[in-house]
CSV table of C-alpha atoms in Angstrom, one decimal:
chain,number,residue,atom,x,y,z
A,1,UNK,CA,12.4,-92.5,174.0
A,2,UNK,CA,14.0,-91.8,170.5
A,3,UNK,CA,13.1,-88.5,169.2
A,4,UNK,CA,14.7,-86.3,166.3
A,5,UNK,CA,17.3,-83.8,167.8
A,6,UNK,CA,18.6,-82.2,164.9
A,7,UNK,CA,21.5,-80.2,165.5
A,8,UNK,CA,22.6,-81.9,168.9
A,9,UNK,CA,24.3,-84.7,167.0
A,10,UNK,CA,28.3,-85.2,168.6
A,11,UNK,CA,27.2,-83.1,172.0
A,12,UNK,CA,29.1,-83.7,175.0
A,13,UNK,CA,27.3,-83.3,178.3
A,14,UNK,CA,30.6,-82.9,180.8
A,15,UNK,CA,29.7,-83.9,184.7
A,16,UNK,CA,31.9,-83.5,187.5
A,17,UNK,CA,32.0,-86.8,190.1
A,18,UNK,CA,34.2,-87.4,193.2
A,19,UNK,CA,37.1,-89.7,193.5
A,20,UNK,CA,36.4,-93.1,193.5
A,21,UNK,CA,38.8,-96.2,195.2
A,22,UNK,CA,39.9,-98.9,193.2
A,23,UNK,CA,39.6,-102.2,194.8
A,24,UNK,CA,40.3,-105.8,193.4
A,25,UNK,CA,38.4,-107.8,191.0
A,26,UNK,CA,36.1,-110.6,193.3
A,27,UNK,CA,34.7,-113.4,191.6
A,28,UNK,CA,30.7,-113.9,192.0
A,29,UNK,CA,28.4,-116.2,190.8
A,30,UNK,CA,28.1,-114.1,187.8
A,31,UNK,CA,31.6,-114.4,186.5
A,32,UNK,CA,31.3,-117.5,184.9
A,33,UNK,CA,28.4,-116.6,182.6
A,34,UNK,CA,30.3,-113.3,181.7
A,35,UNK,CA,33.6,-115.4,180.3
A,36,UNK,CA,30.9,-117.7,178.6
A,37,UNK,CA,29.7,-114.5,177.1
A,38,UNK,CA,33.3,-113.5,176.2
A,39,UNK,CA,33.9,-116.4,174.3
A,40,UNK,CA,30.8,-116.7,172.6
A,41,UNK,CA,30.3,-112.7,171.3
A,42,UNK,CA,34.3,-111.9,171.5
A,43,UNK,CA,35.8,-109.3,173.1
A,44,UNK,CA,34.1,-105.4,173.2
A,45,UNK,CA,37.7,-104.0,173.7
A,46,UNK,CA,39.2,-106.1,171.1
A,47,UNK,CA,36.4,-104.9,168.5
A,48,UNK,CA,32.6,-104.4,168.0
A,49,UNK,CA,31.1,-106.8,169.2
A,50,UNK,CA,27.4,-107.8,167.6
A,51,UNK,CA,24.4,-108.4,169.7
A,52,UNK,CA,21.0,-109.5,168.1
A,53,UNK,CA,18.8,-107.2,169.2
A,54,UNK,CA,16.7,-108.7,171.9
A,55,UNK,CA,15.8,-107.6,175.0
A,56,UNK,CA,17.8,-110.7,176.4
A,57,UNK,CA,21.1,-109.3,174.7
A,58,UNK,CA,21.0,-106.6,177.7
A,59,UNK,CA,22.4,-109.7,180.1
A,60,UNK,CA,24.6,-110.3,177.7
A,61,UNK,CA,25.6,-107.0,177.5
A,62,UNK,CA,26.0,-106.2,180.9
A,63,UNK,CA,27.9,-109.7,181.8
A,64,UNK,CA,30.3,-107.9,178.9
A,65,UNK,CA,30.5,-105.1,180.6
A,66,UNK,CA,31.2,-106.5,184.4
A,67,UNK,CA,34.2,-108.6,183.1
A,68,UNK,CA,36.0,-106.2,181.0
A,69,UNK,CA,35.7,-103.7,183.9
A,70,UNK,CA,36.6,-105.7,187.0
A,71,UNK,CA,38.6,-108.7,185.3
A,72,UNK,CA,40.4,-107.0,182.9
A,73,UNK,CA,40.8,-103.0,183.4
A,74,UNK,CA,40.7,-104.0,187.3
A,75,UNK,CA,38.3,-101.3,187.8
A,76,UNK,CA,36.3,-100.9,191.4
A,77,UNK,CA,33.0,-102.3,192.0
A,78,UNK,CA,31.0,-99.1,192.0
A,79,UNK,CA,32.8,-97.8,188.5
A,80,UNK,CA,31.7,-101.6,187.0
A,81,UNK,CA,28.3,-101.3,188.6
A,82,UNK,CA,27.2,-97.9,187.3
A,83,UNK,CA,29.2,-99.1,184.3
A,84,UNK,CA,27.2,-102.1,184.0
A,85,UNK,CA,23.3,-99.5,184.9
A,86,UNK,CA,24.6,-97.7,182.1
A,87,UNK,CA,24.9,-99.9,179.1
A,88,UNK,CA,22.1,-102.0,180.1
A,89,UNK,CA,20.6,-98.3,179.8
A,90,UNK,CA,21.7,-97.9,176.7
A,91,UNK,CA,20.8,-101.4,174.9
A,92,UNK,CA,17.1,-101.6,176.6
A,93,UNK,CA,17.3,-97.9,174.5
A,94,UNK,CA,18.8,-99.5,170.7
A,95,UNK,CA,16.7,-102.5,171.6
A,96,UNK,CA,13.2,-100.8,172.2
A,97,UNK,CA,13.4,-97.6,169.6
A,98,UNK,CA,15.6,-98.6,166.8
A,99,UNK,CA,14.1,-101.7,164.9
A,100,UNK,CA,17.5,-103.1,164.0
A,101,UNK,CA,18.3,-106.7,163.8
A,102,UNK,CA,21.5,-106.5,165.3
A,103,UNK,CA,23.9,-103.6,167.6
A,104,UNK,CA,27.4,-103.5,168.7
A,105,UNK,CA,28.7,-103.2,171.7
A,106,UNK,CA,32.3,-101.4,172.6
A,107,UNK,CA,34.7,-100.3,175.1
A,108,UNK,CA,38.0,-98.3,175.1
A,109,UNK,CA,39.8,-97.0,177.9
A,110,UNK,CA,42.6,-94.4,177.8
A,111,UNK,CA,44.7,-92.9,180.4
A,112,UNK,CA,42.4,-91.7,183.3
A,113,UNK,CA,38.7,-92.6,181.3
A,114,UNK,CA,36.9,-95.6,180.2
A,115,UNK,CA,34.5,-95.1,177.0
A,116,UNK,CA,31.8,-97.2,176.5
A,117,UNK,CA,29.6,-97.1,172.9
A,118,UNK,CA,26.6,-98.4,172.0
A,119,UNK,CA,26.3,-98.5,167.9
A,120,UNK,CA,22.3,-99.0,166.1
A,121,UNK,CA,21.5,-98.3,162.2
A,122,UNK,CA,18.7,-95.4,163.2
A,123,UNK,CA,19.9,-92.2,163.1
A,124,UNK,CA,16.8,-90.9,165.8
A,125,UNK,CA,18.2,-89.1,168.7
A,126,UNK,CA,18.1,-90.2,171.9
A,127,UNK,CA,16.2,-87.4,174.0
A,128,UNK,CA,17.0,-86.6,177.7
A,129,UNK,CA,13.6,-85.7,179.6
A,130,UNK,CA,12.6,-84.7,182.5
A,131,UNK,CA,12.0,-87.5,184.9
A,132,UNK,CA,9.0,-87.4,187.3
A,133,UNK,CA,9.5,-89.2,191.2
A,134,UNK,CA,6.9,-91.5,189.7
A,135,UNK,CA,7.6,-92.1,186.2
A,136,UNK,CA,7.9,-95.9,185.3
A,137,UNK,CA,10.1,-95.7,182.5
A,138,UNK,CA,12.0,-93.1,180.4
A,139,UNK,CA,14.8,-92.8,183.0
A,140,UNK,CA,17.7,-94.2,181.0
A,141,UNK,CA,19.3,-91.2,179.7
A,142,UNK,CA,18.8,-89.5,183.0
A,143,UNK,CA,20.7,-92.2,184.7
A,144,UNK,CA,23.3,-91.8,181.7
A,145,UNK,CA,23.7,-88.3,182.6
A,146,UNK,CA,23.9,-88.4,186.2
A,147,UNK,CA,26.4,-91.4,187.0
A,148,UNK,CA,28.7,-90.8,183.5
A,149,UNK,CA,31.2,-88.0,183.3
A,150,UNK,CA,30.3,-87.0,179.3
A,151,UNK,CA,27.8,-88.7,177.4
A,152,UNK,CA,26.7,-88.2,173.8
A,153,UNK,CA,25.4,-89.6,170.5
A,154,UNK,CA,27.9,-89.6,166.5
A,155,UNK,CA,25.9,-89.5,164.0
A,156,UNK,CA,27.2,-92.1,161.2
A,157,UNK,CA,26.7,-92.2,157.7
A,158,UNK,CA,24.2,-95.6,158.6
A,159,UNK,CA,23.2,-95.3,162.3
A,160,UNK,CA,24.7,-93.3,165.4
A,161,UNK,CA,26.9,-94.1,168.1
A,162,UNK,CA,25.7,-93.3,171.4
A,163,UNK,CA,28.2,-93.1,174.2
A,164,UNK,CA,29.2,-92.4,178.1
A,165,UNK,CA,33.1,-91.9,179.3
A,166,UNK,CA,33.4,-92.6,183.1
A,167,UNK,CA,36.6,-91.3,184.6
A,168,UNK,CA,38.5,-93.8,186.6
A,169,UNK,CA,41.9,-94.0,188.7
A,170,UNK,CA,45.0,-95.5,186.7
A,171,UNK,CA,47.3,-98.0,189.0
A,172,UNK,CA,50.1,-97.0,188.8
């Protein structure tokens, strides 16, 4: 649910998570459909990439997702699958409560983190509520908030930015 939070605008919420292991990048029946995706919307690490904002884009999105994180930043399986909750999250959120025609999608990663941004053109909050054992929706940001590390939402000059970092193991 989108709601005005005046005030809270660049917030970090910090979490603390145990260690994960890293294990190698296993091809399912899902990968080709995520390098299809790849090539047709680009690369979220390269630069933004645009979704049209459809409810369908979430697949798209989270295909996006699962190959950066286990192909290319050779991730584990359980970072790219609560990578993966997360943004899916986060688009059924720009999708539903923002009326745009279009949001990009991006991910960084820097020594020890991975960052992963969701951009929209309304600047209405995203507001973390209390979730019920039998609520049918409104969970997103609670998921956000319990499987990221930080999490939080730039205000822009057109839009916001809403994000989560996950921190992750580096190879050496």
């Amino acid at each position: 649910m989108m709601v005005d939070m005046a005030g809270l605008e660049g917030v970090e919420q910090p979490r603390q998570r145990g260690g994960s292991t890293a294990a190698r990048w296993v091809p399912g029946t899902e990968d080709e459909q995520a390098v299809k995706a790849l090539e047709l919307f680009g690369n979220p690490v390269e630069h933004e990439v645009c979704l049209p904002s459809r409810g369908e884009s979430a697949a798209t999105a989270r295909r996006l997702t699962q190959c950066v994180v286990l192909r290319q930043w050779a991730l584990s399986p359980q970072i790219a699958e609560h990578a993966v909750l997360l943004v899916s999250e986060l688009v059924g959120n720009a999708v539903r409560h923002t009326g745009a025609r279009v949001f990009g999608l991006r991910m960084l990663r820097r020594r020890g983190w991975i960052r992963i941004e969701v951009r929209d053109p309304s600047r209405g909050l995203p507001c973390l509520m209390p979730v019920h054992e039998l609520d049918t929706s409104g969970r997103g940001l609670f998921l956000v908030d319990k499987l990221s590390d930080r999490w939080g939402v730039d205000l822009l000059p057109r839009g916001k930015t809403t994000w989560f970092e996950m921190r992750v193991a580096d190879r050496p």
